[in-house]
CSV table of C-alpha atoms in Angstrom, one decimal:
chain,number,residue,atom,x,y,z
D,853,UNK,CA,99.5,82.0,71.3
D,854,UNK,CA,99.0,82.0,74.9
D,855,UNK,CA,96.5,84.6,76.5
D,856,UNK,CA,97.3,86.2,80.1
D,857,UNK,CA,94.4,85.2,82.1
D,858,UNK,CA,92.2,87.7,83.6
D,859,UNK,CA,93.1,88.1,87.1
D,860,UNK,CA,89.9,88.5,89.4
D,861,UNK,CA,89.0,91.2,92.1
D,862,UNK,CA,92.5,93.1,90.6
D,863,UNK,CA,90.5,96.4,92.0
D,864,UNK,CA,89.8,97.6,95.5
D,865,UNK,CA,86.0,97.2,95.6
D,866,UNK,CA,84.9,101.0,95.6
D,867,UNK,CA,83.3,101.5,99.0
D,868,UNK,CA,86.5,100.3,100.6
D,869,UNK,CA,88.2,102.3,98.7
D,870,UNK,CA,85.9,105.3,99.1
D,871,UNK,CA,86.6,104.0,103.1
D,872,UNK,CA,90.7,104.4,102.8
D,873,UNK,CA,89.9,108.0,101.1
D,874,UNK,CA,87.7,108.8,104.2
D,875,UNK,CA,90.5,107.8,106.3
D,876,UNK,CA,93.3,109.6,104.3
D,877,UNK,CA,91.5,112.7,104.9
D,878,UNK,CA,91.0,112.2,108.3
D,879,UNK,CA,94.9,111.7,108.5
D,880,UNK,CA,95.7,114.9,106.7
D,881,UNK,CA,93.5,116.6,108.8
D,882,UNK,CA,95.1,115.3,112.1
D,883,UNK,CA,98.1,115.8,110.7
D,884,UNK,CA,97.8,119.6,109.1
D,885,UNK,CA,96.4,120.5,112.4
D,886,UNK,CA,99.3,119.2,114.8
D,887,UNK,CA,101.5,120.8,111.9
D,888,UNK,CA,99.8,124.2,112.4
D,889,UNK,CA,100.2,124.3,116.1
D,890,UNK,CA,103.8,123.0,115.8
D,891,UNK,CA,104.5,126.5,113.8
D,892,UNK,CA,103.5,128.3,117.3
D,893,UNK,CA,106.2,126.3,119.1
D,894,UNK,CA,108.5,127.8,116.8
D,895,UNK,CA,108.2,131.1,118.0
D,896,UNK,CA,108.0,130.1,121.6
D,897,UNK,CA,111.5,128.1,121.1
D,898,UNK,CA,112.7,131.2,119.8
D,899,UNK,CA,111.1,133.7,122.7
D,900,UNK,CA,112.3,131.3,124.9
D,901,UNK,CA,115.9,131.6,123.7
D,902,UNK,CA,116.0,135.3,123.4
D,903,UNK,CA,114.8,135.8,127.0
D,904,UNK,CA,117.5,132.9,128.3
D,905,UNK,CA,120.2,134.5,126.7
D,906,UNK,CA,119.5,138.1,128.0
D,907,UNK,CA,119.2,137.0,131.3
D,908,UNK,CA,122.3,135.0,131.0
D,909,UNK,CA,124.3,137.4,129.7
D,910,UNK,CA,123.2,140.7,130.5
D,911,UNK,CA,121.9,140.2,134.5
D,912,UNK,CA,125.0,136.7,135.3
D,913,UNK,CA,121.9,134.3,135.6
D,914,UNK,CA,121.1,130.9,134.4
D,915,UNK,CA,118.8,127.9,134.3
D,916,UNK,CA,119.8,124.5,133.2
D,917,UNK,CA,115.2,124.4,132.5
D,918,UNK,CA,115.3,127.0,130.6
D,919,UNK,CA,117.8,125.2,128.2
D,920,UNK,CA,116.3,122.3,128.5
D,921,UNK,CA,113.0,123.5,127.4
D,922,UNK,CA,114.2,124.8,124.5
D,923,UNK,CA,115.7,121.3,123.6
D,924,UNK,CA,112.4,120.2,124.5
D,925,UNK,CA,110.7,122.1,122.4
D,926,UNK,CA,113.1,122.0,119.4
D,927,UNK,CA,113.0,118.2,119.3
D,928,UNK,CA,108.9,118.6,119.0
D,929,UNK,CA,108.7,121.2,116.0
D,930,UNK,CA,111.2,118.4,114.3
D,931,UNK,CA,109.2,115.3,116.0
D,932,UNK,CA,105.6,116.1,115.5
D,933,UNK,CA,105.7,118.1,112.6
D,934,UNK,CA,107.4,115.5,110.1
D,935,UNK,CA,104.0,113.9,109.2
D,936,UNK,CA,103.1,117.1,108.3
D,937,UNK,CA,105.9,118.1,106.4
D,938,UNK,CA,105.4,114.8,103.9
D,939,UNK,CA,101.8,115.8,103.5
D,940,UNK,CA,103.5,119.0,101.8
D,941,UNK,CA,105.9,117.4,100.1
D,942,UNK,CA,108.3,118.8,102.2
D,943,UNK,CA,111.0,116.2,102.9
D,944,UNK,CA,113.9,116.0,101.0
D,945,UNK,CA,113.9,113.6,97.6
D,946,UNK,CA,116.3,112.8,94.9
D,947,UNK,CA,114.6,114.7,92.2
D,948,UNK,CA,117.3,113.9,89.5
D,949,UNK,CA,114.6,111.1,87.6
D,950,UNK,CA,111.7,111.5,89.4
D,951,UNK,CA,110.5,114.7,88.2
D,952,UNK,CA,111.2,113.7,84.7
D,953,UNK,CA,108.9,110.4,85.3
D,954,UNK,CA,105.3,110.4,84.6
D,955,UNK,CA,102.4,110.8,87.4
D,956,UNK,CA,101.2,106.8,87.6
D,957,UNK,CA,105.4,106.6,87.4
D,958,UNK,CA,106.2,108.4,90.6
D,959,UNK,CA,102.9,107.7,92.3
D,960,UNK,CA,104.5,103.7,92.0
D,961,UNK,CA,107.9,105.2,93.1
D,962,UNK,CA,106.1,106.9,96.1
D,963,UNK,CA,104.0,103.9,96.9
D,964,UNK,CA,107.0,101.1,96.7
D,965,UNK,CA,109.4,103.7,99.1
D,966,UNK,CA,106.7,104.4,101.9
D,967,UNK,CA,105.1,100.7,102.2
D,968,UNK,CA,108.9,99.5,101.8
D,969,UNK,CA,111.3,101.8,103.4
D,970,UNK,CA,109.1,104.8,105.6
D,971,UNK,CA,106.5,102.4,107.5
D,972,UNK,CA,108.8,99.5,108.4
D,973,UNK,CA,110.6,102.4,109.8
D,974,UNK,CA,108.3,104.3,111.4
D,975,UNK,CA,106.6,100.8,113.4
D,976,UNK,CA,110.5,100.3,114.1
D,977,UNK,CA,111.0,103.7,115.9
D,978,UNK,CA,107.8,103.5,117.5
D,979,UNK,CA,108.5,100.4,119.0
D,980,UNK,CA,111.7,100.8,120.0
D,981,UNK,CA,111.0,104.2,121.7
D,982,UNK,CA,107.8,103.3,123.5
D,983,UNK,CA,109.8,101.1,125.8
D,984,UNK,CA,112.0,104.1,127.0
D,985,UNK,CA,109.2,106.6,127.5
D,986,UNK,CA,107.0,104.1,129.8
D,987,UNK,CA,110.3,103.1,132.0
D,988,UNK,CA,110.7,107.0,131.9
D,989,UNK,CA,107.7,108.1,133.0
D,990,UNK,CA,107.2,105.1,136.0
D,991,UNK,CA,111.0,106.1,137.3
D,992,UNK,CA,109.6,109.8,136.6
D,993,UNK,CA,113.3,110.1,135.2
D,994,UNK,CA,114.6,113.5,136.0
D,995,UNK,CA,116.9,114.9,133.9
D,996,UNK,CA,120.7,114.3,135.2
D,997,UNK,CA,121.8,118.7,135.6
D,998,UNK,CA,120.9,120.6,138.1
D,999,UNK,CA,117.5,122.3,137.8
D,1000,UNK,CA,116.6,120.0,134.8
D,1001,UNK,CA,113.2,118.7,133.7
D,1002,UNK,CA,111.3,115.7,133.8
D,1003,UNK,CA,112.6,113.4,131.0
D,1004,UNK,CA,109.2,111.6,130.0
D,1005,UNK,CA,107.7,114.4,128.3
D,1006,UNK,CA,110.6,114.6,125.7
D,1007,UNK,CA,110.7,110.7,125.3
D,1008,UNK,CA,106.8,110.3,124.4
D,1009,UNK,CA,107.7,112.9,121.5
D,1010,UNK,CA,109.6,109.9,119.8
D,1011,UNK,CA,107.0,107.3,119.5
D,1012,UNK,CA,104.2,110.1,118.9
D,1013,UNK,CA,106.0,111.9,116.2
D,1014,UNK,CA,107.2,108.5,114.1
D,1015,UNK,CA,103.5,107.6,114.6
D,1016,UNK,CA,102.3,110.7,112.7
D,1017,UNK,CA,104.4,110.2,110.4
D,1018,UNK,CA,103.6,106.7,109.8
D,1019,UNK,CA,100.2,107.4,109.6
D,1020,UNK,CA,100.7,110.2,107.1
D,1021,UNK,CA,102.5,107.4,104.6
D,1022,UNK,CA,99.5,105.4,105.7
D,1023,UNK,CA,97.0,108.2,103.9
D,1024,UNK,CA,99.8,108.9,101.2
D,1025,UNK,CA,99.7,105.0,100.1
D,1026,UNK,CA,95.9,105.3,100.3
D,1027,UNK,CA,95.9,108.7,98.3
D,1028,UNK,CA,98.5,106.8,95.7
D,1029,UNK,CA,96.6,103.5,95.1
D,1030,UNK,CA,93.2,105.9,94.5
D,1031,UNK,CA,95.1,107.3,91.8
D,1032,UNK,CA,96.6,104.5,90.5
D,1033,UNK,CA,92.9,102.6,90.4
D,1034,UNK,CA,91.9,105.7,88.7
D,1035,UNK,CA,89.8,106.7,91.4
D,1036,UNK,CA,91.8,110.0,93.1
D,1037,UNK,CA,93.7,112.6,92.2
D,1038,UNK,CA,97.2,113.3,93.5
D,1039,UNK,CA,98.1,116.1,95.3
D,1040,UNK,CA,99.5,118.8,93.1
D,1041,UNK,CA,101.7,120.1,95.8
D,1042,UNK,CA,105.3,121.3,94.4
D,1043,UNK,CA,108.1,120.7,97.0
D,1044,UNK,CA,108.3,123.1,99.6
D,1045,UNK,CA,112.0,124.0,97.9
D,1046,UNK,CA,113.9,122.5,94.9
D,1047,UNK,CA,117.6,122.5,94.3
């Protein structure tokens, strides 16, 4: 009969584990913040709108930066509010086995997708943006219609929104091994919607 042998240091010493929670929660508190204030732009996107297309259509006039902004604006409730919106539970999932798995079950589904799939992704994006934002914003790149707006600000939401989101599946890895280690709860957040 052969024995297994005992693997050493198998768990995450508890102070630096007790460190990634520390972290985590800072993350989740960046992150539900910038999430909060991204609600706000969804009513200004929509002002915005409203007030473009009464001018437009009921005085003749228009403005290629009012358009803009709202394109502007639209691409940052998406952008910066994605990290967010995975902290809720939010994005959409493929719920057909997972909801019938157990918790340690899905928390090794969730931790095997983000370190695998979301975070190779996320540095990807964040790297391949940045280069367009700085070239952007030393050209101060204008945008190409008449009346437009300065491109930059619209390229630095790239970068800045896959980086929040990376970081968020940095604190959702951190909350997952926690549980796994028996050391954490999960969160016990439904999806925002099921199918």
């Amino acid at each position: 009969m052969k024995l297994r042998p005992q693997l050493r240091n198998r768990h995450i010493p508890a102070p630096l584990l007790g460190i990634g929670i520390a972290i985590a929660r800072i993350i989740d508190d960046v992150n539900e913040r910038i999430g909060r204030a991204v609600l706000w732009l969804v009513l200004a996107v929509t002002l915005i709108s409203a007030a473009n297309a009464l001018i437009r259509y009921g005085f003749g006039m228009s403005s290629n930066a009012w358009l803009e902004i709202q394109w502007y604006l639209f691409g940052a409730v998406f952008l910066l509010a994605a990290g967010y919106t995975l902290k809720h539970n939010g994005h959409v999932r493929i719920d057909v086995l997972y909801g019938r798995w157990s918790p340690r079950a899905r928390a090794r589904i969730d931790l095997l997708g983000t370190a695998l799939f979301l975070l190779p992704l996320c540095a990807l994006m964040v790297w391949l943006s940045w280069h367009g934002f700085v070239e952007s914003f030393q050209r101060g790149e204008l945008s190409s219609d008449a009346g437009g707006l300065i491109r930059w600000p619209v390229r630095l939401l790239i970068p800045l929104g896959f980086a929040l989101l990376g970081l968020q599946g940095v604190s959702e890895i951190i909350k997952r091994v926690a549980f796994l280690r028996g050391q954490g709860e999960l969160p016990h957040e439904p999806p925002m919607e099921e199918v």
